[in-house]
Short mmCIF file of C-alpha atoms and ligand atoms in Angstrom, two decimals:
data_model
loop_
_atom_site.label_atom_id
_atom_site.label_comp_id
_atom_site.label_asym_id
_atom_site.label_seq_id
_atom_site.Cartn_x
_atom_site.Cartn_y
_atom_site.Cartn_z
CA UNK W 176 11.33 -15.99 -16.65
CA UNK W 177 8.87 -17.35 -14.16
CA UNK W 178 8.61 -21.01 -14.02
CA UNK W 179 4.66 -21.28 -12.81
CA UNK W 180 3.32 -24.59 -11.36
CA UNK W 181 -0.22 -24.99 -10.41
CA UNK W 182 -1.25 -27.34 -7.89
CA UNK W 183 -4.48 -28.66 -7.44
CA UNK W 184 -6.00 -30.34 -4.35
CA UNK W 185 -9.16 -31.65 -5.35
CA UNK W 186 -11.76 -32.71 -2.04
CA UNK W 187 -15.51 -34.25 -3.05
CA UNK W 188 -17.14 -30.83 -2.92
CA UNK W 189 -14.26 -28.33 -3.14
CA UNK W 190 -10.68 -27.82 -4.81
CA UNK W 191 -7.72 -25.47 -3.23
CA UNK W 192 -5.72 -24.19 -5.89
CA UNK W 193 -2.23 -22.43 -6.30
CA UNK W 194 0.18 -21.62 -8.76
CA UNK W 195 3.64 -20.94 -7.53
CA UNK W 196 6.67 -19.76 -9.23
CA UNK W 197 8.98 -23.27 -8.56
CA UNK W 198 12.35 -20.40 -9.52
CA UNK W 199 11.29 -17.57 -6.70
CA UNK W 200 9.38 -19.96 -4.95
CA UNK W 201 6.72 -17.15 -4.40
CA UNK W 202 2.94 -17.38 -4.69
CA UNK W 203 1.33 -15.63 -7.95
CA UNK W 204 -2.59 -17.02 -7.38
CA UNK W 205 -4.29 -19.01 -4.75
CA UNK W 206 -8.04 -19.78 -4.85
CA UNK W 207 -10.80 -21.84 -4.01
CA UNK W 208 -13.96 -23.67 -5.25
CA UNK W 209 -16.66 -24.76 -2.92
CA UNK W 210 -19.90 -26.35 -3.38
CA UNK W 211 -18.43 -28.87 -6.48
CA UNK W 212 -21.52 -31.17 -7.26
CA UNK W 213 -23.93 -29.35 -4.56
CA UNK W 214 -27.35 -28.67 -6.43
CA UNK W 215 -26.78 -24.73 -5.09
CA UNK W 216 -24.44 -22.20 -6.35
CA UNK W 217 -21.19 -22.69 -5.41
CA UNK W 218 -18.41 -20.09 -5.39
CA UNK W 219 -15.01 -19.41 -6.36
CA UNK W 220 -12.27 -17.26 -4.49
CA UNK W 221 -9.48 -16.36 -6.72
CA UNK W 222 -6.77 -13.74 -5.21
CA UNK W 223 -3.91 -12.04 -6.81
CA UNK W 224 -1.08 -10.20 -5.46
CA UNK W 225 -3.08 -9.56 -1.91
CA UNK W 226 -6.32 -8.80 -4.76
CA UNK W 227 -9.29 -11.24 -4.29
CA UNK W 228 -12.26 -11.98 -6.94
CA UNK W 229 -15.53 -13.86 -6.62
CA UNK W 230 -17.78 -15.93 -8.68
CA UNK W 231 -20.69 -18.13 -8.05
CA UNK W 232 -22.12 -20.25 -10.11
CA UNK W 233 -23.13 -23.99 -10.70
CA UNK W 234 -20.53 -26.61 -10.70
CA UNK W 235 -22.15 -30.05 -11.41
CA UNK W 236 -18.80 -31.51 -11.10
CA UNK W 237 -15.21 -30.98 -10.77
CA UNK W 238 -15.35 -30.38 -15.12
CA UNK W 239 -17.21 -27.24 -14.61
CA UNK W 240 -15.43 -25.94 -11.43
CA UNK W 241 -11.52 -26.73 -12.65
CA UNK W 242 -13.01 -24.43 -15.89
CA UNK W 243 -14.34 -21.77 -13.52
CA UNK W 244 -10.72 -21.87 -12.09
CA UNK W 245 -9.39 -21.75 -15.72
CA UNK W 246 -11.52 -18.61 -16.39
CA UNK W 247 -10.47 -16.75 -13.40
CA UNK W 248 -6.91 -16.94 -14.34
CA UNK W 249 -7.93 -16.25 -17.86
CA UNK W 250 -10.08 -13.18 -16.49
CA UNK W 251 -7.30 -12.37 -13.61
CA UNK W 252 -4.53 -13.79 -13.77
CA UNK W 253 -1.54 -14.87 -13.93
CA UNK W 254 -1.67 -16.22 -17.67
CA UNK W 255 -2.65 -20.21 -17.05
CA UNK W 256 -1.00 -21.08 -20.05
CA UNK W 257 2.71 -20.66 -18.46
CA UNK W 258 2.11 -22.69 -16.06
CA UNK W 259 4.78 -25.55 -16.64
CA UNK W 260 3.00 -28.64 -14.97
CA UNK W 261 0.39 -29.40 -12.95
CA UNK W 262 1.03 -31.34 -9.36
CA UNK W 263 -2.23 -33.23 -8.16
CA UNK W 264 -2.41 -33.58 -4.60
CA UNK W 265 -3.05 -37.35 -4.03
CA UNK W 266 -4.14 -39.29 -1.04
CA UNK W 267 -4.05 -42.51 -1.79
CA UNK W 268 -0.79 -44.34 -4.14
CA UNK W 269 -1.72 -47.95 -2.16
CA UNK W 270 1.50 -50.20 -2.48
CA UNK W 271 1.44 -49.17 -6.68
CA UNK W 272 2.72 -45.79 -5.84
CA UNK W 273 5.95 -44.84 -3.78
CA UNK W 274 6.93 -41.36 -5.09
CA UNK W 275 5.49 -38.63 -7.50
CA UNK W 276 4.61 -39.75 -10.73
CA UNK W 277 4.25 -38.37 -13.97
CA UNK W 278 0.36 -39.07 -14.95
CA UNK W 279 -0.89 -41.26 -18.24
CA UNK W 280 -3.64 -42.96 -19.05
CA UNK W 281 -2.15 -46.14 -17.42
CA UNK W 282 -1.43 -44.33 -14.01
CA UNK W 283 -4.89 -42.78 -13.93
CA UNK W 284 -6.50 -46.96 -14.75
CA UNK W 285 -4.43 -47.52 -11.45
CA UNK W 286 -5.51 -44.80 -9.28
CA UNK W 287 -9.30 -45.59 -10.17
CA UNK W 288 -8.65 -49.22 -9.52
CA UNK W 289 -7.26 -48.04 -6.17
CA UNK W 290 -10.30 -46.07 -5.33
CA UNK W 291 -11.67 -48.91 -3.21
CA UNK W 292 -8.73 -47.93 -0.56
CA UNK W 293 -9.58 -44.09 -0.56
CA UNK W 294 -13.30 -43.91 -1.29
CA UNK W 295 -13.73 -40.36 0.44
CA UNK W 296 -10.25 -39.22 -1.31
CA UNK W 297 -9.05 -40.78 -4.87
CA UNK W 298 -12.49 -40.56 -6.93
CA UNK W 299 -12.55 -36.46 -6.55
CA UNK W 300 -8.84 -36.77 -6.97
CA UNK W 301 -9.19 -38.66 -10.40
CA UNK W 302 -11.97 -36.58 -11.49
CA UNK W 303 -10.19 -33.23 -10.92
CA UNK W 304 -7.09 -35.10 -13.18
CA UNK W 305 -9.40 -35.58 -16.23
CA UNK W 306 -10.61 -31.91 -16.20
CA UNK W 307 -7.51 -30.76 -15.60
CA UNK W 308 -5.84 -32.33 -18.37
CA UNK W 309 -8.66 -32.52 -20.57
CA UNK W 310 -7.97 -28.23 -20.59
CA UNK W 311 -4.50 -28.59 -19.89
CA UNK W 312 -3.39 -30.93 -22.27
CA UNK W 313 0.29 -29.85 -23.45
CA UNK W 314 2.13 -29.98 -19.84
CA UNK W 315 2.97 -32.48 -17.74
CA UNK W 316 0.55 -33.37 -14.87
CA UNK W 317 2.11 -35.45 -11.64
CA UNK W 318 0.41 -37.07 -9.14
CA UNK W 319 2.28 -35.85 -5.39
CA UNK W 320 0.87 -39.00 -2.83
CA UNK W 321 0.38 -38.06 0.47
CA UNK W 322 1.37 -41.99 1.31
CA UNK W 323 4.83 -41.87 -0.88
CA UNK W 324 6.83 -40.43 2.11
CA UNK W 325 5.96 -43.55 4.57
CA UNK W 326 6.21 -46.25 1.57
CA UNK W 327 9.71 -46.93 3.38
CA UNK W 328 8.39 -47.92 6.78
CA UNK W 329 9.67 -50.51 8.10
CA UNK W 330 7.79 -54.27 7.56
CA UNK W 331 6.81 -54.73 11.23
CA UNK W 332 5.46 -50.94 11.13
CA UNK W 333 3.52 -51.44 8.31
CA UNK W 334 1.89 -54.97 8.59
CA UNK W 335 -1.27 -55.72 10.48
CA UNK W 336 -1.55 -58.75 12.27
CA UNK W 337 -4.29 -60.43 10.20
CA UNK W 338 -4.74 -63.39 7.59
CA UNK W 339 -1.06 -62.48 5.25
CA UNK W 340 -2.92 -63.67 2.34
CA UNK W 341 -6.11 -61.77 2.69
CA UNK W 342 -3.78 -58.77 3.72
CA UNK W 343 -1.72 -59.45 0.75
CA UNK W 344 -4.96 -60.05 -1.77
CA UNK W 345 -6.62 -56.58 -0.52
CA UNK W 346 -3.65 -54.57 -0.09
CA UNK W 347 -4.16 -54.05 3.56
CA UNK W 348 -1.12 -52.58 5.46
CA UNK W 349 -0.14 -49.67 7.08
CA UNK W 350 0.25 -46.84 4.23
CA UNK W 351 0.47 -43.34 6.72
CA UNK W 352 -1.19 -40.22 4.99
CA UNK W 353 0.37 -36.10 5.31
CA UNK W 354 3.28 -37.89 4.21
CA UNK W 355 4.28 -34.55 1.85
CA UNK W 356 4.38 -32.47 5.46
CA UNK W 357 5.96 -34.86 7.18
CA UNK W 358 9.08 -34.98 4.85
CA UNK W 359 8.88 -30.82 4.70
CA UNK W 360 8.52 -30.11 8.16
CA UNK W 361 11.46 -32.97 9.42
CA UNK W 362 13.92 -31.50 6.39
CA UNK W 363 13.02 -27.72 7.74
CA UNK W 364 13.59 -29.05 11.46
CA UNK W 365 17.07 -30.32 10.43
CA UNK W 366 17.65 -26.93 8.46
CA UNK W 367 16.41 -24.95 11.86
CA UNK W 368 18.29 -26.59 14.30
CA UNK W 369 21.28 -26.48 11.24
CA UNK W 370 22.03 -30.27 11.84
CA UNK W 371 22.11 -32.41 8.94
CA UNK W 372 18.53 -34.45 8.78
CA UNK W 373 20.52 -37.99 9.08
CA UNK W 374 21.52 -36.95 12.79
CA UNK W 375 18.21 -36.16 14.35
CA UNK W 376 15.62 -38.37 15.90
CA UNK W 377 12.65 -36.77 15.45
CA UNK W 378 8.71 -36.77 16.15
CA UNK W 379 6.57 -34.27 13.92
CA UNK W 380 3.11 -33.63 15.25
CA UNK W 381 0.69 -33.17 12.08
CA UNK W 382 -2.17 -31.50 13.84
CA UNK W 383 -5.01 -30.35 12.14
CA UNK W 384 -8.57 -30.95 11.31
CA UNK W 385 -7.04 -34.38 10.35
CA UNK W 386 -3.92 -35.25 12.21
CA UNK W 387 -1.26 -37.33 12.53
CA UNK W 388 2.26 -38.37 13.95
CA UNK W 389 5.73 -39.72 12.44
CA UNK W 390 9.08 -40.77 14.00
CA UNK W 391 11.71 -40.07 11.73
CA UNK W 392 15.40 -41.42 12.06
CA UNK W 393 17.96 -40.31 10.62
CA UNK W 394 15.14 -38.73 7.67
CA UNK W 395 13.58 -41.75 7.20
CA UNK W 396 10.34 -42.96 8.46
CA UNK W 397 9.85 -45.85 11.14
CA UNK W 398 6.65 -44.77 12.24
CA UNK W 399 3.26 -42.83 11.54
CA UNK W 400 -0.12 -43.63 13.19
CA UNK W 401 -2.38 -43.23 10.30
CA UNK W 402 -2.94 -46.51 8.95
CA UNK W 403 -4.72 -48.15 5.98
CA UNK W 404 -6.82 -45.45 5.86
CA UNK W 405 -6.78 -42.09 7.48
CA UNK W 406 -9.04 -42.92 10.10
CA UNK W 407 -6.46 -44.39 12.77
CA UNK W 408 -4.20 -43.32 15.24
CA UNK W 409 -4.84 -39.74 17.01
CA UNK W 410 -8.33 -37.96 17.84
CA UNK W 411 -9.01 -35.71 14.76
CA UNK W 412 -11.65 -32.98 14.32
CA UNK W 413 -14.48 -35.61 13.37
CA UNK W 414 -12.73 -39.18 13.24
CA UNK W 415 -12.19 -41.27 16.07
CA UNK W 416 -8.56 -42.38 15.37
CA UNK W 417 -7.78 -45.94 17.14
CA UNK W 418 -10.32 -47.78 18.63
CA UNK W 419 -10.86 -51.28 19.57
CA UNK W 420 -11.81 -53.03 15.97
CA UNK W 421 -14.64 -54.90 17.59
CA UNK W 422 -16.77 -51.33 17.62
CA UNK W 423 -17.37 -51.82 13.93
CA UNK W 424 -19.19 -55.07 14.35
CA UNK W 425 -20.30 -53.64 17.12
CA UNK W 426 -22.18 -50.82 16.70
CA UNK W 427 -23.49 -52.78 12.95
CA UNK W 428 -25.16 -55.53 15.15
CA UNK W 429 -26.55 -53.14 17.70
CA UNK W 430 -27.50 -49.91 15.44
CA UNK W 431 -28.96 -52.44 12.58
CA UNK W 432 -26.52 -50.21 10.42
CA UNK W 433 -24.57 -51.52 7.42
CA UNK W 434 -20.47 -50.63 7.11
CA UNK W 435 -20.83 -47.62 4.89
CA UNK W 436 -22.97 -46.19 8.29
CA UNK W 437 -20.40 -47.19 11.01
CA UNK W 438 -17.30 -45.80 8.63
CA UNK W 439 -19.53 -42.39 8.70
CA UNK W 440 -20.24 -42.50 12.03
CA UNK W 441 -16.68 -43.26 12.67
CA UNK W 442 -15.45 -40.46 10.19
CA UNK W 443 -17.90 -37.79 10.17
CA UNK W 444 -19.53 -37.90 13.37
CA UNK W 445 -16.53 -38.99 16.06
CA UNK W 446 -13.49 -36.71 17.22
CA UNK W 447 -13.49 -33.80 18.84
CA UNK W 448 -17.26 -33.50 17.73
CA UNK W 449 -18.31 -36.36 18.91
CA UNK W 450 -17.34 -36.07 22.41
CA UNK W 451 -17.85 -31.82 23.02
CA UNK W 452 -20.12 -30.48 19.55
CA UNK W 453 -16.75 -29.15 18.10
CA UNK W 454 -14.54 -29.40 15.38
CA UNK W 455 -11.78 -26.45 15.68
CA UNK W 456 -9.64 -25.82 18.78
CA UNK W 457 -10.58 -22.49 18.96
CA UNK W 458 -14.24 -23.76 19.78
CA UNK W 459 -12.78 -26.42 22.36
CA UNK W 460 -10.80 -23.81 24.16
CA UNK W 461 -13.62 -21.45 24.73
CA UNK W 462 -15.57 -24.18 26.28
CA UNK W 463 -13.55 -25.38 28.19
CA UNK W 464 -12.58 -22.21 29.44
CA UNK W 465 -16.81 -21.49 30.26
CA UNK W 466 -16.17 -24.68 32.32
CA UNK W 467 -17.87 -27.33 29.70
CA UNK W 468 -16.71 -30.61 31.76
CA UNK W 469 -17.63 -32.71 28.29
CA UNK W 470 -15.15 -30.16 26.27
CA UNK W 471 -12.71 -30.63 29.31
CA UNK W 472 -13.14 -34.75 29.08
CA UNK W 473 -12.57 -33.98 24.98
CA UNK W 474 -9.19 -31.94 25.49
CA UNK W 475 -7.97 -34.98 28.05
CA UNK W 476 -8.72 -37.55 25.61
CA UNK W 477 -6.87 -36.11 22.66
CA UNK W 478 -3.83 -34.86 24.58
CA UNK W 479 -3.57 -38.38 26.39
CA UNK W 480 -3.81 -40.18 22.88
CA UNK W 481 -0.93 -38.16 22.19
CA UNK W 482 1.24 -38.03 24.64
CA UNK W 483 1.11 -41.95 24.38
CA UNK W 484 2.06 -42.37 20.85
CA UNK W 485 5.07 -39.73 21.73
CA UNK W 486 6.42 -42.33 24.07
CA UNK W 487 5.91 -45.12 22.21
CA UNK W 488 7.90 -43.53 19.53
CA UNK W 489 10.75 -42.07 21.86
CA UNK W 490 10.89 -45.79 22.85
CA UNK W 491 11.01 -46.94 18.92
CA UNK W 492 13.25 -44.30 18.47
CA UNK W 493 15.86 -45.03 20.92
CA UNK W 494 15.78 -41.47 21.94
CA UNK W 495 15.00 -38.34 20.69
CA UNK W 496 16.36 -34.96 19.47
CA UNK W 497 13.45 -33.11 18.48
CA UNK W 498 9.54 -32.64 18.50
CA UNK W 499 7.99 -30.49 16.16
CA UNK W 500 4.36 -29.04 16.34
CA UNK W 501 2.53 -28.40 12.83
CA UNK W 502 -0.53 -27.59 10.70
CA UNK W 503 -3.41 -25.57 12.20
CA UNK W 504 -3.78 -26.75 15.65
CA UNK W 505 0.42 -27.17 16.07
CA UNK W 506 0.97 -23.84 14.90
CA UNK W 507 -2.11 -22.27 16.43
CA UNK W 508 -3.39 -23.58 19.70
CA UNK W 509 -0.40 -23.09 22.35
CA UNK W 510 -2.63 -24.66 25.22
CA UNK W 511 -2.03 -28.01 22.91
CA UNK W 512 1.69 -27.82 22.92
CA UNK W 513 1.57 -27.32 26.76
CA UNK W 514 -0.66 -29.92 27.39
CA UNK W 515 1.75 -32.22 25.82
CA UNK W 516 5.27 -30.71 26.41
CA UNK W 517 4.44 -30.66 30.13
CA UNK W 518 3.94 -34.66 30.21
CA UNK W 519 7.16 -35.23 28.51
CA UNK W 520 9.29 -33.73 31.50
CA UNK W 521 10.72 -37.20 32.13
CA UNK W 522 12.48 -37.07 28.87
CA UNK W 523 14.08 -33.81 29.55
CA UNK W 524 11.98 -31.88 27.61
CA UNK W 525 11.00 -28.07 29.38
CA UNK W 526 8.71 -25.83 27.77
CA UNK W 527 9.39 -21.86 27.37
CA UNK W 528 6.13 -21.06 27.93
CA UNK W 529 6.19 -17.24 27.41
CA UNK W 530 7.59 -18.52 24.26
CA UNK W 531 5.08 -20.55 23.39
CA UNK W 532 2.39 -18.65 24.14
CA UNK W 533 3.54 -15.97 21.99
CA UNK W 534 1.61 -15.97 18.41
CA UNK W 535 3.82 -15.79 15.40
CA UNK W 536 4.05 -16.94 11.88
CA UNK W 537 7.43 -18.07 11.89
CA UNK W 538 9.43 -21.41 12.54
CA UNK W 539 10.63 -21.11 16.03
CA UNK W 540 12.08 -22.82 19.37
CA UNK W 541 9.36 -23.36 22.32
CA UNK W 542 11.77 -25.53 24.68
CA UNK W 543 14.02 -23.53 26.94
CA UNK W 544 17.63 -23.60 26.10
CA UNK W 545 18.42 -26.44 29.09
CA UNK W 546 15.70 -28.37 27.51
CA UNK W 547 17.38 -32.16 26.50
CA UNK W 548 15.10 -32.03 23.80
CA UNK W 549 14.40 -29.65 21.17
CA UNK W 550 10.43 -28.56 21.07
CA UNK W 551 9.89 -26.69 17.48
CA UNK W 552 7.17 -25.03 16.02
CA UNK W 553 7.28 -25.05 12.42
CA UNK W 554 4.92 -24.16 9.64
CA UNK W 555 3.83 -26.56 6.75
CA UNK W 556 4.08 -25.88 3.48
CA UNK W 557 2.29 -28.45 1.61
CA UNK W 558 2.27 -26.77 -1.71
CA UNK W 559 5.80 -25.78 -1.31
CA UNK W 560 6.89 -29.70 -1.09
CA UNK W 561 4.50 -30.25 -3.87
CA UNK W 562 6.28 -27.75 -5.94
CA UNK W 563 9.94 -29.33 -5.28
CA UNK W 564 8.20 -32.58 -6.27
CA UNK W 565 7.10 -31.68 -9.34
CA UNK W 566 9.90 -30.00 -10.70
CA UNK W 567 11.78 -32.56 -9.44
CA UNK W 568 9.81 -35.28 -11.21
CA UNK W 569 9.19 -33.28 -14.58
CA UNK W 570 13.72 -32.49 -14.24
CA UNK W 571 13.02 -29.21 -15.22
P1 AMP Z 809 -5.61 -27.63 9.11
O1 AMP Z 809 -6.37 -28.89 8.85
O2 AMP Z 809 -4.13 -27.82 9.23
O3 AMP Z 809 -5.98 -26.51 8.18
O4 AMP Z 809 -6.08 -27.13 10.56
C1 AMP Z 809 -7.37 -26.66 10.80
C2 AMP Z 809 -7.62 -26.62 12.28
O5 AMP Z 809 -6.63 -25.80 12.93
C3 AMP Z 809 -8.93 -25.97 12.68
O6 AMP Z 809 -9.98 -26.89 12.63
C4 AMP Z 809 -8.66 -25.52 14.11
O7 AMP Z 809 -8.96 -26.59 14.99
C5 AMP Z 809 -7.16 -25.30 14.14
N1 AMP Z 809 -6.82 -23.89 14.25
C6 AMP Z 809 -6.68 -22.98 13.27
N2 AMP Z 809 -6.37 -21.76 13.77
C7 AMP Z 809 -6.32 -21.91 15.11
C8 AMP Z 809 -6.05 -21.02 16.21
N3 AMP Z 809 -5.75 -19.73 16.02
N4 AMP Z 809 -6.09 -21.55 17.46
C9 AMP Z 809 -6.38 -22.85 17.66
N5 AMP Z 809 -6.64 -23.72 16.68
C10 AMP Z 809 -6.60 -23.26 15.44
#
């Protein structure tokens, strides 16, 4: 007997959706809605066993589109009503939250009072919780936080060096986000190298449209550069990661803009396509292949960022055993990885380059077998994790 799970990642305008069998492990539906709450027909991808269906229609809000979902599987399939629980994806647990929880009515109050941390993420996230238990309403639904993994990070990690009771009033600390990759990709590390995870001091290298980087002792956290929100730490596709916190008062005074403008600006508008026009890698490369000097400034900047924050965490770390590249620009854009693994020659770390500049889909080795560190590549598996996590939370 299968034991389905579907997992639901609800964004403002769209929602990825999966259901996995938690026994086999294996995929039996992945889809997605775009266009929730857009005044235009949106659409819905649904595909089964390598078979994909369409719809578009109007969803007004994530009510409408988690039914649309609801009637694919009921048109499609698999049959919706074996799925065994339902795992939210959740950005945002603020210090309330430190692991997966089973949702109630109480947990939801909490995740709309912490709304104010997570404006972008939580609200969608709540909203796609009330539909989906509104038409799911006899299995258990968990919330999986993408901040649980870093709620053990050490006090002089976490804190910010501002008033302790206005920190302590607002909730303001370092919380770390892509916490659920994180944990996957440092356990599969362990797994790949077949050293047990309490041995290894590691860096993993979240990169993708958003991105961000954890040191990770021993399996536990000490480090992550995301911060109270998801806008610190590393160049992203369209946020600025760190920058001096005077630009916000900044750019208010001299733009005449209010702090909803400069977070947009800062979110939205900054990046990669804010200094060359472009959000994915793929973009960035060809430019700066035709020569684009902006596009060749761009690429500088974010490799720099990161190469820093690797030595700042070999230095935290006391060492280290292993860097591993993941998500869509780790897995994907080799001239990344090169960038970086080439400035980290004064920690022994040598690249294999016709290694690494062979594509493949698997977890793999990209240092050369001298190399004093181990340079991985290594798939995430977001839903996966959130599958373990459920079932683990539900004990079934
Ligand atoms: P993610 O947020 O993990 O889905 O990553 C999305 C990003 O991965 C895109 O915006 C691209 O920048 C990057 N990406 C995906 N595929 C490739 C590729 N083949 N080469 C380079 N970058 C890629």
């Amino acid at each position: 007997m299968p034991k389905p799970i579907l997992l639901l990642n609800c964004g403002s305008s769209s929602i990825k959706y999966q259901m996995i069998d938690a026994d086999t492990e294996g995929v039996m539906a992945v889809g997605l809605v775009q266009k929730v709450g857009d005044p235009t027909p949106g659409t819905i991808d649904h595909e089964v066993d390598g078979e994909e269906f369409h719809d578009s229609t109007y969803f007004p809000s994530h009510t409408e589109a988690i039914a649309a979902v609801v009637k694919m599987f009921n048109t499609h399939g698999p049959d919706i009503t074996e799925a065994v629980a339902v795992g939210h994806r959740t950005v945002h647990g603020g210090t309330e939250f430190n692991s997966t929880t089973i949702i109630d009515r109480a947990v939801i109050n909490k995740l709309v009072e912490l709304s104010g941390l997570a404006p972008l993420h939580n609200p969608p996230g709540i909203a796609g919780i009330r539909a989906a238990r509104e038409i799911l309403p006899h299995v258990p639904h968990v919330a999986v936080f993408d901040t649980a993994f870093f709620a053990e990070l050490p006090a002089a990690a976490y804190t910010y060096a501002i008033d302790t009771e206005l920190a302590k009033k607002y909730q303001i600390r370092r919380y770390g986000f892509h916490g659920t990759s994180h944990q996957y990709v440092s356990g599969q590390a362990a797994q790949f190298l077949g050293k047990d995870i309490s041995e290894l001091k590691q860096i993993v290298c979240h990169l993708g449209n958003g991105a961000s980087l954890s040191a990770i002792d021993g399996g536990h956290p000490i480090e992550t550069t995301m911060g109270l929100t998801p806008l610190q730490g590393l160049v992203m596709g369209t946020r600025c990661g760190d920058v001096d916190p005077g630009l916000h008062a900044y750019l208010g005074r001299e733009m005449g803009l209010d702090v909803a403008e400069v977070d947009t600006i800062l979110n939205k508008r900054s990046g990669m396509l804010g200094l060359c026009g472009k959000t994915d890698m793929r973009d960035v490369e060809a430019q700066m292949l035709a020569g684009d000097e902006a596009t060749q400034l761009a690429a500088e900047v974010y490799i720099h960022r990161l190469v820093g924050y690797i030595g700042n965490y070999i230095a935290h770390l006391g060492g280290i055993d292993c860097i591993t590249f993941t998500a869509g620009i780790g897995e994907n854009a080799a001239w990344v990885r090169k960038m970086v693994v080439e400035k980290l020659g004064y920690f022994g770390a040598v690249l294999d380059e016709e290694v690494n500049a062979t594509r493949s889909k698997q977890p793999r080795r990209i240092s050369t077998p001298d190399s004093q560190v181990e340079v991985l590549v290594i798939p995430t598996n977001e839903e996966l994790a959130m599958v373990r996590e459920t079932i683990r939370t539900i004990g079934a």
